[in-house]
XYZ file of C-alpha atoms in Angstrom:
524
model
C 88.583 63.883 126.037
C 91.792 63.310 124.505
C 95.016 61.195 125.910
C 96.607 63.968 126.683
C 94.044 65.450 128.716
C 93.618 62.159 130.630
C 97.482 61.658 131.531
C 97.278 65.039 133.435
C 94.436 63.780 135.828
C 95.517 62.854 139.249
C 95.317 59.080 139.611
C 93.050 59.397 142.971
C 90.445 62.095 141.265
C 90.232 59.825 138.119
C 89.539 56.574 140.084
C 87.194 58.716 142.843
C 85.031 59.949 139.360
C 85.062 56.313 138.189
C 84.397 54.622 141.569
C 80.860 54.175 140.843
C 81.549 50.815 138.374
C 81.227 49.075 142.284
C 79.123 51.491 143.673
C 75.787 49.971 141.448
C 73.423 49.747 144.345
C 71.547 46.387 145.250
C 68.485 48.680 145.297
C 69.235 50.766 142.442
C 66.988 52.959 141.046
C 65.804 52.042 137.491
C 63.547 52.628 134.373
C 61.321 49.954 134.537
C 61.210 48.081 130.810
C 57.376 48.952 129.663
C 55.242 45.722 129.074
C 51.522 46.331 127.179
C 48.630 44.177 128.016
C 47.071 41.941 125.386
C 44.720 45.062 124.389
C 47.061 48.195 124.755
C 45.195 51.013 126.324
C 45.573 54.585 125.671
C 48.088 56.439 127.523
C 45.110 58.080 129.801
C 44.185 54.699 130.986
C 47.942 53.612 131.573
C 48.521 56.417 133.286
C 45.607 56.117 136.370
C 46.209 52.617 136.441
C 50.190 53.840 137.173
C 48.511 55.781 139.721
C 46.395 53.229 141.144
C 48.864 50.861 141.304
C 50.999 53.000 143.709
C 48.048 53.696 145.926
C 47.591 49.693 146.029
C 51.144 49.659 147.473
C 51.492 52.667 150.125
C 51.316 56.053 148.723
C 54.491 57.848 148.162
C 55.652 59.645 150.923
C 59.173 61.389 152.296
C 59.370 57.954 154.288
C 59.119 55.540 151.129
C 61.510 55.258 147.854
C 60.129 53.730 144.664
C 63.192 51.298 143.655
C 63.775 48.332 142.468
C 65.830 44.937 142.369
C 66.076 42.069 140.128
C 63.275 40.195 141.995
C 60.919 42.829 141.166
C 60.251 46.831 141.694
C 59.338 47.706 145.312
C 58.750 50.623 147.652
C 61.259 50.890 150.655
C 59.835 51.834 153.705
C 62.720 54.147 155.172
C 62.558 55.879 158.716
C 64.999 57.840 160.624
C 67.714 57.126 157.391
C 67.172 53.216 157.970
C 65.410 50.644 155.687
C 62.612 48.978 157.703
C 60.599 47.229 155.308
C 59.305 46.991 151.519
C 56.329 46.595 149.668
C 55.965 45.727 146.533
C 55.672 48.138 143.188
C 51.725 47.543 142.730
C 52.319 46.914 138.834
C 54.088 43.848 139.708
C 51.352 40.892 138.769
C 52.797 38.395 140.995
C 55.405 40.235 143.878
C 57.773 37.055 144.811
C 58.950 36.574 148.787
C 62.444 37.582 147.448
C 61.748 41.188 148.553
C 61.310 40.667 152.151
C 64.848 39.614 152.809
C 66.107 42.885 150.867
C 66.152 44.572 154.681
C 68.348 41.973 155.762
C 70.641 41.970 153.414
C 71.075 45.365 153.309
C 71.812 45.058 157.193
C 73.658 41.806 157.196
C 76.758 41.025 158.985
C 78.855 40.009 155.808
C 78.612 43.284 154.288
C 81.765 45.075 153.944
C 82.344 48.121 155.717
C 85.675 49.275 154.686
C 88.614 49.974 152.692
C 90.635 46.072 153.116
C 93.766 44.928 151.929
C 95.480 41.735 152.289
C 98.367 42.051 154.853
C 101.067 40.506 152.537
C 100.070 42.435 149.856
C 99.750 45.663 151.752
C 103.258 44.732 153.221
C 105.080 44.050 149.748
C 102.466 44.658 146.979
C 102.686 42.071 143.855
C 105.697 40.351 144.954
C 103.779 38.975 148.052
C 103.034 35.350 148.761
C 99.562 34.779 146.400
C 99.066 31.375 147.896
C 97.566 33.083 151.194
C 94.471 34.847 149.070
C 91.698 33.296 151.198
C 93.755 32.721 154.123
C 95.306 35.556 154.846
C 94.183 38.238 157.077
C 93.049 41.558 155.746
C 93.909 45.318 156.963
C 91.981 47.946 157.375
C 92.854 51.301 155.161
C 91.666 54.873 154.422
C 89.969 55.447 151.206
C 92.655 57.807 150.259
C 95.125 55.115 150.586
C 92.922 52.164 149.059
C 92.816 54.293 145.994
C 96.206 55.347 145.803
C 96.802 51.517 145.779
C 94.153 50.874 143.450
C 95.963 54.246 140.733
C 99.046 52.579 141.365
C 98.428 49.185 140.828
C 96.482 50.075 137.753
C 99.585 52.130 135.867
C 102.030 49.739 137.001
C 100.526 46.775 134.878
C 99.733 48.624 132.185
C 102.987 50.551 132.060
C 104.798 46.824 132.806
C 102.706 44.420 130.564
C 100.337 46.513 128.255
C 96.335 47.280 129.056
C 95.831 43.374 127.532
C 96.587 42.196 130.809
C 94.206 43.736 132.723
C 90.999 41.633 132.331
C 87.550 43.262 133.410
C 86.146 39.742 134.158
C 82.587 40.968 135.789
C 79.679 39.385 134.260
C 77.464 39.158 137.256
C 74.007 40.653 138.691
C 74.298 42.280 141.893
C 72.549 45.596 140.168
C 69.841 46.262 138.263
C 69.178 49.692 136.372
C 69.803 52.040 133.292
C 73.444 53.705 134.996
C 73.523 51.451 138.268
C 75.497 48.622 136.062
C 78.606 47.257 137.733
C 80.426 45.241 134.817
C 79.219 47.907 132.336
C 80.784 50.623 134.847
C 83.699 48.832 135.408
C 84.465 48.731 131.395
C 84.031 52.135 130.778
C 86.381 53.210 133.714
C 89.206 50.848 132.307
C 88.395 51.540 128.449
C 89.196 55.488 129.440
C 92.056 53.617 130.921
C 93.244 52.451 127.784
C 91.542 49.188 127.672
C 91.046 45.592 128.857
C 90.974 42.135 127.906
C 87.445 41.658 128.211
C 85.714 38.114 127.701
C 82.296 37.877 124.920
C 79.394 35.947 125.471
C 78.105 34.889 129.038
C 77.982 31.972 131.320
C 74.172 31.408 131.376
C 73.768 30.780 127.229
C 77.340 30.884 126.195
C 76.686 27.711 123.492
C 73.047 28.878 122.546
C 73.770 32.238 121.613
C 76.999 31.317 119.921
C 75.082 28.649 117.177
C 71.625 30.011 116.839
C 72.588 33.123 115.243
C 73.800 30.651 112.674
C 70.847 28.759 112.940
C 67.809 31.526 112.959
C 69.870 34.629 112.604
C 68.817 35.777 115.767
C 70.320 34.931 119.039
C 66.976 34.198 120.335
C 67.761 33.457 123.783
C 67.217 37.011 124.661
C 64.518 38.422 122.003
C 60.995 38.632 122.292
C 59.361 35.584 121.726
C 55.726 34.991 120.710
C 53.663 36.710 122.874
C 51.620 34.484 125.906
C 48.417 35.989 124.713
C 48.575 34.371 120.966
C 50.073 31.024 122.820
C 46.972 31.297 125.153
C 44.585 31.780 122.127
C 46.249 29.256 119.612
C 48.262 26.514 120.886
C 47.364 22.703 121.626
C 50.575 21.316 122.909
C 53.302 23.276 124.709
C 56.733 21.244 125.095
C 58.993 22.146 128.033
C 62.541 20.807 127.458
C 64.295 21.493 130.602
C 62.507 24.926 131.279
C 60.978 25.364 134.934
C 58.911 28.646 134.206
C 57.579 29.242 137.721
C 61.010 28.627 139.243
C 62.834 31.041 136.970
C 60.323 33.646 136.257
C 60.781 35.422 139.885
C 64.080 37.193 138.639
C 64.946 39.384 135.508
C 68.126 41.011 134.450
C 66.013 44.015 134.361
C 63.202 44.463 137.214
C 60.748 41.978 136.135
C 56.827 42.719 136.144
C 56.465 38.564 136.299
C 53.873 38.532 133.815
C 54.116 34.891 133.099
C 52.590 33.895 136.300
C 48.897 35.248 135.647
C 49.738 33.638 131.846
C 50.415 30.713 133.118
C 47.317 30.690 135.228
C 45.436 31.029 131.682
C 47.286 28.504 130.228
C 46.027 26.022 132.965
C 42.524 27.360 133.242
C 42.445 26.875 129.118
C 42.996 23.322 129.596
C 45.964 23.244 127.349
C 48.130 19.760 127.179
C 51.615 20.181 128.334
C 54.706 17.753 128.428
C 57.732 18.855 130.323
C 60.767 16.975 129.481
C 63.205 17.092 132.195
C 65.295 15.166 134.770
C 63.053 16.705 137.543
C 59.713 17.233 138.421
C 59.807 20.763 138.413
C 57.739 23.450 140.227
C 55.996 24.394 136.657
C 55.105 20.431 135.606
C 53.357 20.189 139.006
C 51.252 23.424 138.483
C 50.175 22.572 135.201
C 49.977 18.651 135.683
C 51.871 18.019 133.157
C 52.890 14.882 131.646
C 56.791 14.347 132.889
C 59.196 12.360 130.528
C 61.836 11.981 132.896
C 65.065 11.587 130.425
C 68.727 11.402 131.795
C 70.626 14.471 132.388
C 72.193 15.314 129.315
C 70.094 13.142 126.625
C 68.053 15.811 125.542
C 69.378 15.867 122.057
C 69.108 11.597 121.818
C 65.379 12.132 122.281
C 64.822 14.914 120.178
C 66.630 13.294 117.359
C 64.120 9.860 117.641
C 61.075 12.278 118.334
C 62.755 13.806 114.558
C 63.107 10.130 113.284
C 59.375 9.026 114.114
C 57.982 12.471 112.623
C 60.065 11.722 109.567
C 59.435 7.697 109.101
C 55.755 7.902 109.808
C 55.044 11.310 107.353
C 54.120 13.453 110.050
C 56.794 16.341 109.191
C 55.946 19.734 106.851
C 57.902 18.673 103.742
C 56.574 21.758 101.846
C 57.978 23.962 105.307
C 61.396 22.075 105.044
C 62.069 22.617 101.342
C 60.737 26.495 101.363
C 62.541 27.808 104.541
C 65.288 25.775 105.320
C 68.707 24.646 104.066
C 70.830 21.745 104.883
C 67.567 19.190 105.705
C 69.143 16.530 103.372
C 72.411 16.784 105.498
C 70.783 16.276 108.589
C 68.457 13.677 107.307
C 71.196 11.297 106.327
C 72.755 11.428 109.794
C 69.032 10.893 111.362
C 68.114 8.059 109.036
C 71.757 6.389 110.001
C 72.957 6.857 106.245
C 76.195 8.680 106.758
C 77.240 6.704 110.685
C 74.993 3.359 109.983
C 73.284 4.165 113.136
C 69.368 5.278 112.560
C 68.243 7.502 115.103
C 65.416 5.395 116.179
C 62.913 5.943 119.587
C 64.814 2.478 120.243
C 68.094 3.559 120.012
C 67.392 6.389 121.952
C 65.716 4.600 124.987
C 69.019 2.853 126.019
C 70.360 7.005 126.173
C 67.592 8.494 128.033
C 65.821 5.901 129.714
C 62.902 6.765 128.716
C 60.397 3.985 126.733
C 60.437 4.011 122.952
C 56.561 3.993 123.330
C 56.432 7.406 124.957
C 59.213 8.481 122.292
C 56.344 8.022 119.408
C 53.851 8.937 121.508
C 55.573 12.121 122.240
C 56.057 12.990 118.765
C 52.494 11.881 117.286
C 51.173 14.331 119.769
C 53.343 17.439 118.565
C 52.452 16.488 114.693
C 48.730 16.112 116.133
C 48.064 19.786 116.783
C 49.817 23.742 117.248
C 52.713 22.705 119.185
C 55.171 25.339 120.809
C 58.653 24.005 121.969
C 59.961 25.914 125.017
C 63.625 25.526 125.458
C 65.087 26.414 129.164
C 69.129 26.942 129.089
C 70.173 23.887 131.045
C 69.702 21.593 127.807
C 72.760 23.968 126.618
C 74.678 23.756 129.568
C 77.131 20.827 128.658
C 79.873 19.759 126.383
C 78.597 20.423 122.537
C 75.775 22.402 123.984
C 74.969 23.827 120.913
C 73.728 20.928 119.786
C 70.132 20.900 121.918
C 69.005 24.081 120.759
C 70.131 23.358 117.063
C 67.835 20.337 117.442
C 65.494 21.925 119.023
C 64.622 24.212 115.813
C 65.450 21.756 113.510
C 62.472 19.857 115.322
C 59.968 23.285 115.142
C 61.139 23.201 111.312
C 59.676 19.559 110.645
C 56.615 20.439 112.551
C 56.348 23.520 109.918
C 54.567 25.775 112.524
C 57.406 28.094 112.954
C 55.412 31.744 112.217
C 52.159 30.209 113.003
C 50.374 32.044 115.945
C 51.008 29.861 118.861
C 53.864 27.148 117.118
C 57.372 27.220 116.914
C 59.705 27.574 119.192
C 61.140 29.909 121.833
C 64.244 30.146 124.390
C 63.670 32.840 126.809
C 59.806 32.037 128.578
C 61.119 30.529 131.955
C 63.611 33.879 131.662
C 61.802 37.553 132.715
C 58.669 36.929 131.552
C 60.100 36.447 128.303
C 56.502 35.772 126.679
C 55.321 38.867 127.980
C 54.039 41.409 124.950
C 56.458 44.110 124.591
C 54.859 48.094 124.772
C 55.067 49.687 121.363
C 57.059 52.320 122.158
C 60.752 53.476 122.562
C 62.756 51.950 125.501
C 65.348 54.214 127.192
C 68.741 52.570 126.468
C 71.357 52.184 129.457
C 74.554 53.332 129.782
C 77.293 52.224 127.577
C 81.127 50.530 127.875
C 82.132 52.764 125.203
C 85.107 51.899 123.374
C 87.237 49.565 124.309
C 91.154 49.763 122.420
C 92.148 46.549 123.485
C 90.459 44.211 120.693
C 91.120 40.832 122.475
C 87.643 38.966 124.254
C 87.588 35.698 125.408
C 84.808 33.321 125.576
C 83.604 33.389 128.866
C 81.921 29.513 128.917
C 85.782 28.410 128.586
C 86.291 29.749 131.903
C 88.180 32.170 133.919
C 90.633 29.227 135.039
C 91.680 28.515 131.607
C 92.336 31.834 130.663
C 94.636 32.734 133.819
C 96.383 29.359 134.095
C 97.461 29.373 130.297
C 98.454 32.315 129.098
C 99.299 32.099 125.242
C 96.850 29.134 124.350
C 94.520 29.028 121.404
C 91.241 28.182 121.162
C 88.695 27.702 118.787
C 85.343 30.067 119.253
C 82.507 30.784 116.768
C 84.906 29.892 113.816
C 87.671 31.774 115.021
C 91.124 31.502 117.057
C 90.825 33.200 120.390
C 94.516 33.893 121.963
C 94.889 33.951 125.627
C 96.837 36.914 126.915
C 98.519 36.756 129.923
C 96.821 38.486 132.607
C 98.564 40.085 135.520
C 95.329 42.090 137.056
C 91.677 40.928 137.397
C 89.423 43.876 138.129
C 85.864 42.019 139.651
C 83.226 44.203 140.239
C 79.466 43.527 141.693
C 79.974 39.931 140.852
C 81.393 36.412 142.440
C 82.966 33.995 140.120
C 83.437 31.983 142.995
C 80.084 31.310 142.840
C 79.627 30.147 139.263
C 82.551 29.209 137.964
C 83.372 25.085 137.176
C 86.281 23.327 139.281
C 86.658 25.450 142.589
C 90.135 24.009 143.344
C 91.222 24.685 139.783
C 89.916 28.343 139.871
C 91.701 29.018 143.621
C 95.042 27.671 142.313
C 94.867 29.738 138.847
C 93.524 32.959 141.282
C 97.455 32.994 142.297
C 98.643 33.773 138.842
C 97.983 37.389 138.205
C 99.668 39.997 140.430
C 96.970 41.686 141.945
C 93.500 40.889 142.323
C 91.042 43.783 143.399
C 87.037 43.698 143.871
C 84.748 45.917 144.393
C 81.441 44.226 146.484
C 79.207 44.735 148.954
C 79.529 41.365 151.035
C 82.445 39.249 152.138
C 81.857 37.046 148.951
C 84.553 34.161 148.374
C 85.951 36.295 145.711
C 85.826 38.971 147.984
C 88.321 36.979 150.220
C 90.372 35.760 147.648
C 91.201 39.521 146.625
C 94.056 41.485 147.124
C 91.940 45.041 147.144
C 88.476 45.363 148.290
C 86.654 48.453 148.156
C 82.982 48.191 149.630
C 80.158 49.243 147.900
C 76.365 50.472 148.862
């Protein structure tokens, strides 16, 4: 559709046509990502298993609906138009208790039921007292008035400041599916409106996803991992760095089939040795009876450097692998041995930082070199200042062991997430709806924080080898998410949230972000 046609569209019609940006359902229909068993079955057998899975969970009837969530697929039991219960999808290998909370969420008292506008904003618009966000009462308005108000604010801000002043901040988890993805649909709407300031990266893995393409050539954190059957057959030792597979594999960006849980049971039954490097004694460490290396938080890099020092000084590293498949090890070695800074990264040096005994560090290094070792890094280790150093160092350790590419060896960064080690089916996957083109090419690094963006228009920051300049944001549009739950320093965020002239939120519940909005639209 050309721009001349868009100009002729009534603003209410335009908003109604794309309001689905926020109407991404709590329990959205979804095309499940395919997973294959260790030995792929013929299509006929797969179809038979699928049919049996439905019988196991209860047959599909006029009162049941097959749908999905971030906690797994399920059958929704509907009676007289009301959700009365859920049953796990039969293909789910280990249904999680979270599913049973869904009926309560649907009918929770905190649901947003009507379009609401902050009282001061309804009276004065952008001239209202923004310090009253989060404190002032809301007034119920009709859908027609709400849509006119949203469309009018979008047009006003665009005409006065340009599309770069509109921030499509959503990067959250309220919905699943190929269509029902609120952040994508919001961007699709605003792209058709002329563009918006976007963000790049995400809050989960910003540091890792930025550095790893420079180190390995891949993003790694969302890539296919070495399959669990390969690990179970070949691996002697698994070392977990800040990864709790049992707790975190309950959820997934797409509906999970929870493949990881029977895989972990197989790891336990085979007797594969496991070491958990973590400040906490995790559920995974308990289940696998792992050796626990309890280091101080955010000292993983120091520990890994000391392991590398032991591998090198005791000639346990794979020199041939390093020469053939890596670049830059000589520069790293100068730092490791203290030639560049005068401080060898010995276990004794690391012990003072990590509070892990030097003898424990040396023992772990020797165990890692003794057999086939898989290093599994969690995302927690990169959620810190200079967070890129931890995944980079973990890959360096794997390279020193020389087992990258060997069955059951190497490294992975997604075993704790969405059953990352499940074998992928050798079949095409239908892609989801796209956000379309964004005429505004400004994208700010998400992990720098919404507060930094809103409080510092014109500020230039370094990101991934480039300079990024913050625009002056006048309108924040958030659909299907809650930045007040994941942004650091809430008091600073409250201060920053007062700067834009208007904030618009689509949500299911009265989250903190909804309570701090000017215009709130309910979704279902």
